[in-house]
Coordinates of C-alpha atoms in Angstrom, one line a residue:
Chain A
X1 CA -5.6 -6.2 -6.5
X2 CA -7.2 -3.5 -8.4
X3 CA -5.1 -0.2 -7.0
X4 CA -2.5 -1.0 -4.4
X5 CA -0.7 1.1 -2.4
X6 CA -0.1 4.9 -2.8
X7 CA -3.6 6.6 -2.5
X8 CA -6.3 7.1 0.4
X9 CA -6.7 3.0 0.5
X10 CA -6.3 0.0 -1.7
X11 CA -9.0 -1.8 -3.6
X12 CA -9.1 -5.2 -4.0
X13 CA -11.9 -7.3 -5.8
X14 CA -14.2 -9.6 -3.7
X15 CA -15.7 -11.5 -6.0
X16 CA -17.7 -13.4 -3.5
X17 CA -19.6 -10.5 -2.6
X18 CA -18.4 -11.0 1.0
X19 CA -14.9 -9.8 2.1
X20 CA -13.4 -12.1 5.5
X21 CA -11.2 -9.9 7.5
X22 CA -8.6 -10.5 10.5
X23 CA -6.7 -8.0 12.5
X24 CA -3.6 -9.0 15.1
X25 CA -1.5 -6.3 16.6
X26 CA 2.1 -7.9 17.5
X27 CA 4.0 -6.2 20.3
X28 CA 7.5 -6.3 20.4
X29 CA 9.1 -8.0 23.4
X30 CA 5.4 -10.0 24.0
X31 CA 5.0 -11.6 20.4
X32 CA 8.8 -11.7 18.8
X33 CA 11.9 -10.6 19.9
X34 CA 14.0 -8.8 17.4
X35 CA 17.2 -11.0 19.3
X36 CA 15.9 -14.5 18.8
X37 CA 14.0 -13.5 15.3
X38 CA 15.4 -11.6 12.0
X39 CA 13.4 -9.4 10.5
X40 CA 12.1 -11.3 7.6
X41 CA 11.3 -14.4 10.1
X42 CA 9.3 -11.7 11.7
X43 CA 7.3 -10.6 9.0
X44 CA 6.9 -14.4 7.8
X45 CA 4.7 -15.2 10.8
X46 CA 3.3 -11.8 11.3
X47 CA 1.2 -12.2 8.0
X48 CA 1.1 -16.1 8.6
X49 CA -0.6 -15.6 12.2
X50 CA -3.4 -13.3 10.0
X51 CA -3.4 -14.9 6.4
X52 CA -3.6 -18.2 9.2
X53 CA -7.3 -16.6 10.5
X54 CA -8.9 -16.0 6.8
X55 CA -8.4 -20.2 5.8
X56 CA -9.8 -21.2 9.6
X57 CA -13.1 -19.7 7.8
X58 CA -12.9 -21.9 5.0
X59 CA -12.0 -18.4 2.8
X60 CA -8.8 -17.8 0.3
X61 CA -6.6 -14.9 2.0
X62 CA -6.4 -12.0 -0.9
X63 CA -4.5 -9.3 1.0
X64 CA -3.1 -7.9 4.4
X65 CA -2.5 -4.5 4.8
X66 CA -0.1 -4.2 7.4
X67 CA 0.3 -0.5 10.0
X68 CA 3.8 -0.8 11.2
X69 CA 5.2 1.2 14.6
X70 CA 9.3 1.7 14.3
X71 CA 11.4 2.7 16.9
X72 CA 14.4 5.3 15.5
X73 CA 17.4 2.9 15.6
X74 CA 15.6 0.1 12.9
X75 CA 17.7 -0.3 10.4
X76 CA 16.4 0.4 6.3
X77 CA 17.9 -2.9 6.0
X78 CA 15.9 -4.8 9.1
X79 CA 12.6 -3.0 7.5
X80 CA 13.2 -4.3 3.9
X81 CA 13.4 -8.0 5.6
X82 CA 9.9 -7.4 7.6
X83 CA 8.5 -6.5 4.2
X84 CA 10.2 -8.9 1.7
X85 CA 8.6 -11.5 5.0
X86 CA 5.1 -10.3 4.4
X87 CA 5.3 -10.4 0.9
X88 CA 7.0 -13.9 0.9
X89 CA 4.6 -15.1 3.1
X90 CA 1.5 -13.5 1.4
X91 CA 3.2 -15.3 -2.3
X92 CA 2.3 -18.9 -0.4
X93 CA -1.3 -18.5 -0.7
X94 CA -1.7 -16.0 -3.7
X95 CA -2.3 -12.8 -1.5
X96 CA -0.3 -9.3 -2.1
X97 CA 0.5 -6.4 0.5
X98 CA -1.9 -4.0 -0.7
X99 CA -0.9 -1.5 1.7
X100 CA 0.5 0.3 4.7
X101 CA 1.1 2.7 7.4
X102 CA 4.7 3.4 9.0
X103 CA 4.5 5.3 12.4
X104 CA 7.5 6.4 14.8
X105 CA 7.2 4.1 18.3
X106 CA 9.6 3.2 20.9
X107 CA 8.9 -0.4 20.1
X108 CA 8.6 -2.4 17.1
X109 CA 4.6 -2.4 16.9
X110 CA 3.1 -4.6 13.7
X111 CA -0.4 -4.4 12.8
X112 CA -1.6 -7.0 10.6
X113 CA -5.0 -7.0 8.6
X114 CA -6.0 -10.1 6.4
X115 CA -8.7 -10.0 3.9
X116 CA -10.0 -13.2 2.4
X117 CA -12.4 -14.3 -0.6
X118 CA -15.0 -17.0 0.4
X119 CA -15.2 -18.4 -3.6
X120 CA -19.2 -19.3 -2.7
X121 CA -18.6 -21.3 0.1
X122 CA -20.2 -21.4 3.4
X123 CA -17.9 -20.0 6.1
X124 CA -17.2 -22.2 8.9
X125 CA -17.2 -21.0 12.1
X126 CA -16.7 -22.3 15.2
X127 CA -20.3 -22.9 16.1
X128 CA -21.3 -25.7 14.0
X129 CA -20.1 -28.5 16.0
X130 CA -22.3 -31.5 16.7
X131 CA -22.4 -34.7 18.5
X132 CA -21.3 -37.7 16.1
X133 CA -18.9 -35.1 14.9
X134 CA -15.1 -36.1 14.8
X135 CA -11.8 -33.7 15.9
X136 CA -9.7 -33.6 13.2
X137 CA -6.3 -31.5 13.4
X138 CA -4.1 -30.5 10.5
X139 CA -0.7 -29.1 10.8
X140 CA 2.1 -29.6 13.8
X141 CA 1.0 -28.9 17.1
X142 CA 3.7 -28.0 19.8
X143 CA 6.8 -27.2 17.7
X144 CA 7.0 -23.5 18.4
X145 CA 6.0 -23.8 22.1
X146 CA 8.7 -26.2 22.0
X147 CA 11.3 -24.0 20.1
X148 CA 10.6 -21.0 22.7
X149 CA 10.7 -23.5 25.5
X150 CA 14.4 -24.3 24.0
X151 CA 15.5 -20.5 23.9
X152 CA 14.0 -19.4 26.7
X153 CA 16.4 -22.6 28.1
X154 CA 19.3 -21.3 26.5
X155 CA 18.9 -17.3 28.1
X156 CA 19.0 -19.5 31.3
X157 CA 22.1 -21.7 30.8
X158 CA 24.2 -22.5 28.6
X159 CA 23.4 -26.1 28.4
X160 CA 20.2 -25.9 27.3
X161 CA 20.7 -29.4 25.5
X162 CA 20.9 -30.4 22.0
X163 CA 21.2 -27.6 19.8
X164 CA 21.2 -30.3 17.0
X165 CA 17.5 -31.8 18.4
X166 CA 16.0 -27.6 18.7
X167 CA 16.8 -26.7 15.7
X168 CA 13.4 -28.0 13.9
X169 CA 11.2 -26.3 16.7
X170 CA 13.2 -23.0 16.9
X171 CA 12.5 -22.5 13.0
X172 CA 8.8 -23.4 13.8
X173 CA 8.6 -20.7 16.3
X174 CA 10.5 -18.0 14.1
X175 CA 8.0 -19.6 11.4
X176 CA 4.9 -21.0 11.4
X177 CA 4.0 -23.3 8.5
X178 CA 0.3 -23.2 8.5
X179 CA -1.5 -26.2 6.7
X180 CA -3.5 -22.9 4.9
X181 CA -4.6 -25.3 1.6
X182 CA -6.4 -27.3 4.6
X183 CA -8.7 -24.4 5.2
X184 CA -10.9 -24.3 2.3
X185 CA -10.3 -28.2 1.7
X186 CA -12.0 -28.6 5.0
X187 CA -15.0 -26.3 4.1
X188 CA -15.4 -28.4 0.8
X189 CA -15.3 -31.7 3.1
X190 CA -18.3 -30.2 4.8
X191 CA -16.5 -29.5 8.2
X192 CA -19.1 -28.3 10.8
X193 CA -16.6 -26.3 13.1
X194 CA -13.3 -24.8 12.2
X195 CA -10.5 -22.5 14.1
X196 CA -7.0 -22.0 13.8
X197 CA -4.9 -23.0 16.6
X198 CA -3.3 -20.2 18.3
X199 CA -3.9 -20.4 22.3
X200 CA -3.3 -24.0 22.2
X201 CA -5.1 -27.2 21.0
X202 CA -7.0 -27.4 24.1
X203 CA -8.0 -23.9 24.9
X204 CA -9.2 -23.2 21.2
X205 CA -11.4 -26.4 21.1
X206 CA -12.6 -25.1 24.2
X207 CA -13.6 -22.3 22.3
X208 CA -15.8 -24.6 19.5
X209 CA -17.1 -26.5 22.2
X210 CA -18.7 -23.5 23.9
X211 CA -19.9 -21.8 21.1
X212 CA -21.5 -25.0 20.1
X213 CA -22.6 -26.0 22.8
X214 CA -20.9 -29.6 22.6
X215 CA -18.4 -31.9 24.6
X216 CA -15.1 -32.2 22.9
X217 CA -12.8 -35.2 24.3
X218 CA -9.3 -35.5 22.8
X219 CA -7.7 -38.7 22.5
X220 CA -4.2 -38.3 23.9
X221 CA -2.7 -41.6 22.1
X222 CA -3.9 -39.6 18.5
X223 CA -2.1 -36.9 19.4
X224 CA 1.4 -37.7 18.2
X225 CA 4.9 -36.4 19.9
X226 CA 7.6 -36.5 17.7
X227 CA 10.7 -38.3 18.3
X228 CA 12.9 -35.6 18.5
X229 CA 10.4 -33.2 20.1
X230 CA 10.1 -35.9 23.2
X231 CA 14.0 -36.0 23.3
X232 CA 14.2 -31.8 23.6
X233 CA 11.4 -32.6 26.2
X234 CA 13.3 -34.6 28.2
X235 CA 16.8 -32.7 28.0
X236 CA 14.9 -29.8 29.3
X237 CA 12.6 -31.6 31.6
X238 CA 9.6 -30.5 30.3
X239 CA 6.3 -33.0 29.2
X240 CA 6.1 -32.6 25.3
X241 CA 2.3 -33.4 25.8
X242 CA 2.4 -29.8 27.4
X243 CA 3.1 -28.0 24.3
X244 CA 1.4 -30.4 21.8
X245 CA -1.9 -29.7 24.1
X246 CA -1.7 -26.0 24.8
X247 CA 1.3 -24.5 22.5
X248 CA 0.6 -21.8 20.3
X249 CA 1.9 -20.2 17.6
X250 CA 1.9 -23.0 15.0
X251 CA -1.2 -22.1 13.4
X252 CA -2.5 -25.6 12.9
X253 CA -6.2 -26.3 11.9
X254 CA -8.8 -27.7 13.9
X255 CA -11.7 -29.4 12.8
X256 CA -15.1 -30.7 13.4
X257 CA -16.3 -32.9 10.6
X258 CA -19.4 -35.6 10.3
X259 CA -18.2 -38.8 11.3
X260 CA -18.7 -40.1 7.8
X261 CA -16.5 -37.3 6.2
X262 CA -13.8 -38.8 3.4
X263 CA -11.2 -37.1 5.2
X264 CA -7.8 -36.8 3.3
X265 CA -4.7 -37.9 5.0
X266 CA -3.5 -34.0 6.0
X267 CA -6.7 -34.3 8.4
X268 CA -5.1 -36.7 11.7
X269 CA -8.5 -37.4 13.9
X270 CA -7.9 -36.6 17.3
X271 CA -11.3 -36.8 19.5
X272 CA -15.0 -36.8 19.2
X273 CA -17.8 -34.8 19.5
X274 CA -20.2 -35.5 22.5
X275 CA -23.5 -34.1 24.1
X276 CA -22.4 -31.5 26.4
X277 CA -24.6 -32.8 29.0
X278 CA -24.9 -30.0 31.4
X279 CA -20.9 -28.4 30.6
X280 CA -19.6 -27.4 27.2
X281 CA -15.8 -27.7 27.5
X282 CA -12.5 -29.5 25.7
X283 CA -10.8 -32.3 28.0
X284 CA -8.4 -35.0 27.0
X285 CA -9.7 -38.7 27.7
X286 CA -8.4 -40.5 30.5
X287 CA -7.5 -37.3 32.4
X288 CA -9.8 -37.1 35.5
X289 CA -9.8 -33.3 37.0
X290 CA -8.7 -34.5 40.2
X291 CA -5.5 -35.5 38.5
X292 CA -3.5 -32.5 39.4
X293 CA -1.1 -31.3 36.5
X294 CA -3.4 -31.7 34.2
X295 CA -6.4 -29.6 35.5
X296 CA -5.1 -26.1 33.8
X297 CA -5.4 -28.5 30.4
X298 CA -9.5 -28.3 30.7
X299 CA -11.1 -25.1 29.2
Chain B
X1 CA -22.4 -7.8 8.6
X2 CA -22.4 -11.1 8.4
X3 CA -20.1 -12.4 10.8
X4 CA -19.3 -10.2 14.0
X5 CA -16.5 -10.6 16.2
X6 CA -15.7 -13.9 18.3
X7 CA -14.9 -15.5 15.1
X8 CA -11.3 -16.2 13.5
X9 CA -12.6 -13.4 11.7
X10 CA -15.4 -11.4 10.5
X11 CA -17.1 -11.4 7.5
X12 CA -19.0 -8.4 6.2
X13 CA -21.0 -8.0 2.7
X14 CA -19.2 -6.5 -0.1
X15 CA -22.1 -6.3 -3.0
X16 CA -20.1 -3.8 -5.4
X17 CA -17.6 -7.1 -5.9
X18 CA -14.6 -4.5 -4.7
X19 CA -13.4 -4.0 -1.1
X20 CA -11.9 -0.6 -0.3
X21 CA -9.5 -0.7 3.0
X22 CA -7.1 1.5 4.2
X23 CA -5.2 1.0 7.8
X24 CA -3.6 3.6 10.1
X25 CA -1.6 2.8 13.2
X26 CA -1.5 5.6 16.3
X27 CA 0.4 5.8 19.1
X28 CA 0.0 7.1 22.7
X29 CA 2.5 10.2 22.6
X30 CA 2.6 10.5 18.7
X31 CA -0.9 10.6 17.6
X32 CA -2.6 11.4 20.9
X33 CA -2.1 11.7 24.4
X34 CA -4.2 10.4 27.7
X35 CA -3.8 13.7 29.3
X36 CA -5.4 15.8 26.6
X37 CA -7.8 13.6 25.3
X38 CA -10.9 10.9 26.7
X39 CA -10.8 7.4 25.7
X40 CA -13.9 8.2 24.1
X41 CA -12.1 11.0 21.7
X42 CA -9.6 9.2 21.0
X43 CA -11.7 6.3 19.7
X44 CA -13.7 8.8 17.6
X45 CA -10.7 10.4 16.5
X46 CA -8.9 6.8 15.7
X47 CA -12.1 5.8 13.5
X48 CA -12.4 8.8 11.9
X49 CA -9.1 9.0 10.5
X50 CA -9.8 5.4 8.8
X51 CA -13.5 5.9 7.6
X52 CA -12.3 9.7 6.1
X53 CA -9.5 7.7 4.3
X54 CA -12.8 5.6 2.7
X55 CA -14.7 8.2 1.7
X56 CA -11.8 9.9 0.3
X57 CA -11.7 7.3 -2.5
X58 CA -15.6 8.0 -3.2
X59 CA -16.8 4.5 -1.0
X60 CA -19.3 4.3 1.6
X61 CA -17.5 3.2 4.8
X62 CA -18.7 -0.3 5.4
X63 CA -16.5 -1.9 9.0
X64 CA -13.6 -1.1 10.9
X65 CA -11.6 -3.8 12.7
X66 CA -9.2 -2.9 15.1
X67 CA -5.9 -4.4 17.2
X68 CA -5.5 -2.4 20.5
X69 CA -2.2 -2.3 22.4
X70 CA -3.2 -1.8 26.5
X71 CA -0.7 -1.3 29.1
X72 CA -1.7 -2.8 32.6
X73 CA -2.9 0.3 34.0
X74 CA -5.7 1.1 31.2
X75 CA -8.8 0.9 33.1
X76 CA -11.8 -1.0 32.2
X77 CA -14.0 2.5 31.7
X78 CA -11.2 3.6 29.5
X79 CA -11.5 0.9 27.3
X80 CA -15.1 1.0 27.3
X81 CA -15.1 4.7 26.5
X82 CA -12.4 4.0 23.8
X83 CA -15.0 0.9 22.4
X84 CA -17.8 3.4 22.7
X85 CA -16.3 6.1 20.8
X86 CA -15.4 3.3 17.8
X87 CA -18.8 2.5 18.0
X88 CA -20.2 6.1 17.6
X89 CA -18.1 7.7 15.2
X90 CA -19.0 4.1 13.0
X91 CA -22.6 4.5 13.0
X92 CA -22.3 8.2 11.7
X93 CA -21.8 6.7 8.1
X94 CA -23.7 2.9 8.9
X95 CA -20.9 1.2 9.8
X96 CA -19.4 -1.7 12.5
X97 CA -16.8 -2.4 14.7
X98 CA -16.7 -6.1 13.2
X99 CA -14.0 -7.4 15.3
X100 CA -10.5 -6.6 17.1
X101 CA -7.3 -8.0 19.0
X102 CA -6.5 -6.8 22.4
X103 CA -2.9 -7.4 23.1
X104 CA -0.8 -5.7 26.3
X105 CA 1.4 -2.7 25.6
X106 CA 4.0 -0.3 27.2
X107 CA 1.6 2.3 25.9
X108 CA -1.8 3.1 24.2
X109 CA -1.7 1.3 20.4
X110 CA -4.5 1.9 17.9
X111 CA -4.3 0.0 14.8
X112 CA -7.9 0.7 12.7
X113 CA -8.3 -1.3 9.6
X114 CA -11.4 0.3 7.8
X115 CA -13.5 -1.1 4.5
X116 CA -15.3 0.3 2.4
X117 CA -18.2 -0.2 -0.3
X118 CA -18.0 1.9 -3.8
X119 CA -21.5 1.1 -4.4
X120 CA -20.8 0.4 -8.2
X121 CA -18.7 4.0 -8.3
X122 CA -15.8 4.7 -10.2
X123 CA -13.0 5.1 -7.4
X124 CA -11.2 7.9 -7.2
X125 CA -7.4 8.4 -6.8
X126 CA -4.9 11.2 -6.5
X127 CA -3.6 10.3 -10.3
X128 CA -6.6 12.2 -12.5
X129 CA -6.2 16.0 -11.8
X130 CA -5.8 17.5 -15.3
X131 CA -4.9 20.6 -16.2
X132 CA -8.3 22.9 -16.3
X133 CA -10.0 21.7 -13.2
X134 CA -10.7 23.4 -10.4
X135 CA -9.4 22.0 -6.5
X136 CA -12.4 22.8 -4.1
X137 CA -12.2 21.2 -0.2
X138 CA -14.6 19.9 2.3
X139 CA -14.9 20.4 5.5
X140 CA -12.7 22.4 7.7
X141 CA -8.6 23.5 7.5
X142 CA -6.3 24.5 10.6
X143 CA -8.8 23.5 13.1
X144 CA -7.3 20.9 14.9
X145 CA -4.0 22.5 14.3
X146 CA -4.8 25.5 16.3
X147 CA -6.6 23.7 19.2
X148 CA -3.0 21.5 19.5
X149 CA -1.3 25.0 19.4
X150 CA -3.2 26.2 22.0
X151 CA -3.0 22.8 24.2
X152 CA 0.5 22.9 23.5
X153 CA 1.1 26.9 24.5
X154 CA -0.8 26.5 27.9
X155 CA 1.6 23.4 28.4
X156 CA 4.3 25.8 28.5
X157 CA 2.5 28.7 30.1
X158 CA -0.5 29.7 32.2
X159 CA -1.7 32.5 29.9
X160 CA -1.6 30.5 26.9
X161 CA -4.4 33.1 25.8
X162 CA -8.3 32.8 25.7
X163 CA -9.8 29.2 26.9
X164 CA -13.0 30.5 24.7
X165 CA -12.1 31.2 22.0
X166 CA -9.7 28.3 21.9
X167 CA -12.8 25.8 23.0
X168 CA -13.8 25.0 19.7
X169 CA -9.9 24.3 18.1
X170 CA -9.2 22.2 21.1
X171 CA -12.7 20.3 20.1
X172 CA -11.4 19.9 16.8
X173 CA -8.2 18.5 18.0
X174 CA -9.9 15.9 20.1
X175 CA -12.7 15.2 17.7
X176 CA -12.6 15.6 14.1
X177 CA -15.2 16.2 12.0
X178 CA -14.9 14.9 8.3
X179 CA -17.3 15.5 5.7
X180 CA -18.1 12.0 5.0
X181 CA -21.1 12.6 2.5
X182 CA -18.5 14.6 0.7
X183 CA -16.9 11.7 -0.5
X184 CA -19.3 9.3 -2.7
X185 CA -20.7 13.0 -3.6
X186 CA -17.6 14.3 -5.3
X187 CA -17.0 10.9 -6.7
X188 CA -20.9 11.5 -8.0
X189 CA -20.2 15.1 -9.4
X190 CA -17.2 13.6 -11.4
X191 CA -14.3 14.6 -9.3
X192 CA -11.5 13.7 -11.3
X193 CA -8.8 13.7 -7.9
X194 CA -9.3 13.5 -4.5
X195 CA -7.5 12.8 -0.7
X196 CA -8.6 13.0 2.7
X197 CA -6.2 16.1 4.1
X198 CA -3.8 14.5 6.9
X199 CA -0.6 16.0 6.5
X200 CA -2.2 19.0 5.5
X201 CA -3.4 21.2 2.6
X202 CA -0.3 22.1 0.8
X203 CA 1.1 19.0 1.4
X204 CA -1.5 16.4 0.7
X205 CA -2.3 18.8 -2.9
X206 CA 1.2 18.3 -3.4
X207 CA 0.3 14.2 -3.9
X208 CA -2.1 14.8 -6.0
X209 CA 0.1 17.3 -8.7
X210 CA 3.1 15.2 -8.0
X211 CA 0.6 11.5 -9.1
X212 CA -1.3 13.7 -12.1
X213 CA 1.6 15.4 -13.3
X214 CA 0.3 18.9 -12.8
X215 CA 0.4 22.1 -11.2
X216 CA -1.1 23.1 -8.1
X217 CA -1.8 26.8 -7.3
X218 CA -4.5 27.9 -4.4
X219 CA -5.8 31.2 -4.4
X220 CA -4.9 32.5 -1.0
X221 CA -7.9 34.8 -0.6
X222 CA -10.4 31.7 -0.9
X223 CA -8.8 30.0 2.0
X224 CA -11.2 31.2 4.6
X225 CA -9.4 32.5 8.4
X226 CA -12.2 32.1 10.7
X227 CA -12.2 35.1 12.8
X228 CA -12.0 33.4 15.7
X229 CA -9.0 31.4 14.3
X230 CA -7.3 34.6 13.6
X231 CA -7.6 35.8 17.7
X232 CA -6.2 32.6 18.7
X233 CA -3.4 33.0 16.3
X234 CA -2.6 36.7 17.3
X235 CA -3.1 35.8 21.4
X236 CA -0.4 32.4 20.4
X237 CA 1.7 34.8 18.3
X238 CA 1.4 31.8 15.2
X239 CA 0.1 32.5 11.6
X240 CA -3.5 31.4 11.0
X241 CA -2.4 30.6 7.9
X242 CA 0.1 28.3 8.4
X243 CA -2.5 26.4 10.5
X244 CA -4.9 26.1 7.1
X245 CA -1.7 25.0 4.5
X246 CA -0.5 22.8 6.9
X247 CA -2.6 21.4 9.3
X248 CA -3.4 18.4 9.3
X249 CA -5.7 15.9 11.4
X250 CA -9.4 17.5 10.1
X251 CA -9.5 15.1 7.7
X252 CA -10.9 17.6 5.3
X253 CA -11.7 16.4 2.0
X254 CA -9.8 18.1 -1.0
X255 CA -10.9 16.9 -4.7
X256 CA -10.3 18.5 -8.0
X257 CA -13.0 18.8 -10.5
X258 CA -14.0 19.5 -14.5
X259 CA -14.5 23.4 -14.3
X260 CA -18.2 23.1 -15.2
X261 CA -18.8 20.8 -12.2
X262 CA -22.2 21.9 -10.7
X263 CA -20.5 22.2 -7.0
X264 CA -22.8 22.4 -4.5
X265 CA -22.2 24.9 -1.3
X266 CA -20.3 21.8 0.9
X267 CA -17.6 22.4 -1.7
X268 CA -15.7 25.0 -2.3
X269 CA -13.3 26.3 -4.6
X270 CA -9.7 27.6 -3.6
X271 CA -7.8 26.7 -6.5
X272 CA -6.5 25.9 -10.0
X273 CA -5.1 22.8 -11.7
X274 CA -2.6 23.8 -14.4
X275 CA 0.2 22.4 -16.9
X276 CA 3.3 20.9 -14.7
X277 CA 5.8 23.0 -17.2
X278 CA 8.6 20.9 -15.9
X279 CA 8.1 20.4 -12.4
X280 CA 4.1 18.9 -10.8
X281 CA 3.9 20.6 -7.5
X282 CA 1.8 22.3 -5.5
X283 CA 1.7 26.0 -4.2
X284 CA 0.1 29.1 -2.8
X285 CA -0.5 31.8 -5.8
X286 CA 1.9 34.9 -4.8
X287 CA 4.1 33.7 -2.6
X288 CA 7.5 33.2 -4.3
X289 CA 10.3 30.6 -3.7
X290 CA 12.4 33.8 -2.6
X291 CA 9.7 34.7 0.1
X292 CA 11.3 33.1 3.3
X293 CA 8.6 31.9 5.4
X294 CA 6.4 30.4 3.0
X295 CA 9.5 28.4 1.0
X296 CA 8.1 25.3 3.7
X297 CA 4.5 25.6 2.0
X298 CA 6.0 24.9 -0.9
X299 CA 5.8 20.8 -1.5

């Protein structure tokens, strides 16, 4: 960071002689809950969710800037804890809050903006996929749809199950762990196709196959569901498939790399790369579309 | 650009090796309101504020990305007008809308992330006034403040005064008009200070004394009262100015310079930098601390 905050705007150097950049706006009440979520937790996966977009491009983050919206009753206290989250979050990958903007709102409103340093690499976006290619996913998939799924239980009833069993996935939906060393690795393995994971496996590598122009079919038996998260599925009768295949907020990586690609064990291979042959879409093997529950899981 | 939107994120060319980027966040009720203003202001208005807070630091305005906060009754057309007016206050100094984040809102959110380039410039800050220079400002003062004076008087009242000679205020209000060559320029003619005025004149000089350790003191009889400015005062019953110390939202440019700066006629000259003698501020020559009305000028 060359000036941070203070003055007119922040400069930052970008050595590359490209600057990657991300905005999110976070709503209060649609993205967190200032109930089931502290402040810092809060911050923490505001700036993860952003510094999260920068790595999908194969690009180390640098800085967020951050334009916050601050209803009257927020404590000084609750507002350190957003901040020291950002900057604890930003530490992770080397970045610094380089600057800011605090507005009265009714709601808590949290703008994030992520910048990112390419280091002479080729971004990956999420057009490059090609047939031969494999799907290869790194990070958890499904633990914070699974957390929410858990509180969202526990608002209902008090016996929403094992608090003992929840505890893992409520911490992954307060906060995301992004795999963001993964992001650049992948670009240096020569990945073709890259996104984070934030509308869900399925949806997103809906997303590469259209832009690409490809068929994507996920294997369902490489897709792994955790002990513990099948036993939270089943106290709350819900299929942990569900939120492996179209949970959010855990800011996993997904990949497309040549089939030949020396990938390192934080890549798990979980599908190929087909001809599109007449429709570009995502769709798990085995799962015919006349199969009922699981036609909302084809993008 | 390199990389529009669709992407995780953009990616835009930064060839100086430094990013400049500055984010503000507005909100419907705070910053603007439907009823007083087009989607199509509003987005110029939004992008302005941003891209004047890039030139202010002597950079060419580069980008903007921007995370948008929509309640369910937004229209399409208003959007499109808001996009639109992104889009056209951008390409007044060559730059993009290179991406966004829609999310749903009680109200109207803006957050606008700009970037800049400083084209191999020194930047400027609010920390080198010394004493000797001379403070000069581009652009116009008290302009937007009158036109929301006027909005806000005919809000209480049917004769809130002329609609005429309040056109071009209100105009202001809606629409600023920043002198964005004014920027790189003063950076060019070896401005040694400088800030985009937002919270207005007094104010925003009162940063820069407070960050170079000086003092402050504009020459009253430089600050120009259009005459048109000084009818809609009279007609409101408000001090003209009062609307030019204070009034922000013109995003006016206000710089100090070496005395034998060869200024050319877009800046002009309404005051002196001096020794801080104990305390850096900033203030109107004449008017003492005993005065009563003008004891808020002081900052």
């Amino acid at each position: 960071m060359i000036l941070g905050p203070g003055d007119d705007a922040a400069i930052l150097e970008a050595p590359d002689g490209r600057v990657v950049v991300s905005t999110d706006l976070l709503i209060e009440g649609r993205h967190f809950r200032r109930d089931w979520s502290s402040g810092y937790d809060i911050g923490r996966k505001a700036a993860a969710q952003n510094l999260s977009d920068i790595v999908a491009m194969g690009a180390n983050p640098t800085a967020i800037v951050v334009g916050l919206g601050l209803p009257g009753e927020a404590s000084a206290e609750w507002l350190d804890a957003l901040t020291d989250g950002f900057r604890d979050e930003c530490a992770l990958v080397g970045a610094t809050v380089a600057g800011g903007d605090i507005a009265r709102s009714d709601t808590v409103v949290i703008g994030v903006t992520a910048l990112g340093d390419l280091g002479g690499r080729t971004p990956v976006t999420r057009s490059g996929a090609r047939p031969g290619d494999v799907v290869a996913v790194a990070g958890r998939l499904g633990y914070a749809a699974a957390g929410l799924a858990y509180l969202s239980a526990e608002q209902r009833s008090a016996e929403a199950g094992s608090a003992e069993i929840a505890d893992e996935f409520v911490a992954a939906h307060r906060r995301p762990a992004p795999p963001y060393a993964c992001g650049p690795e992948a670009a240096g393995l020569g990945a073709t196709a890259m996104l984070d994971v934030s509308d869900g496996l399925l949806q997103d590598l809906g997303h590469v196959a259209t832009a690409s122009g490809v068929r994507i079919v996920l294997d369902p038996g490489a897709l792994p569901v955790p002990e513990a998260m099948a036993r939270l599925a089943a106290e709350l009768g819900a299929d942990p498939l569900e939120w492996v295949l179209t949970g959010g907020d855990d800011h996993a990586l997904a990949a497309t790399f040549p089939r030949d690609a020396p990938l390192p064990p934080s890549w798990r291979v979980v599908g190929q790369v087909s001809v599109a042959d007449g429709e570009a879409k995502a769709e798990v093997s085995g799962r015919a579309e006349a199969s009922g529950g699981w036609d909302h899981f084809r993008e």
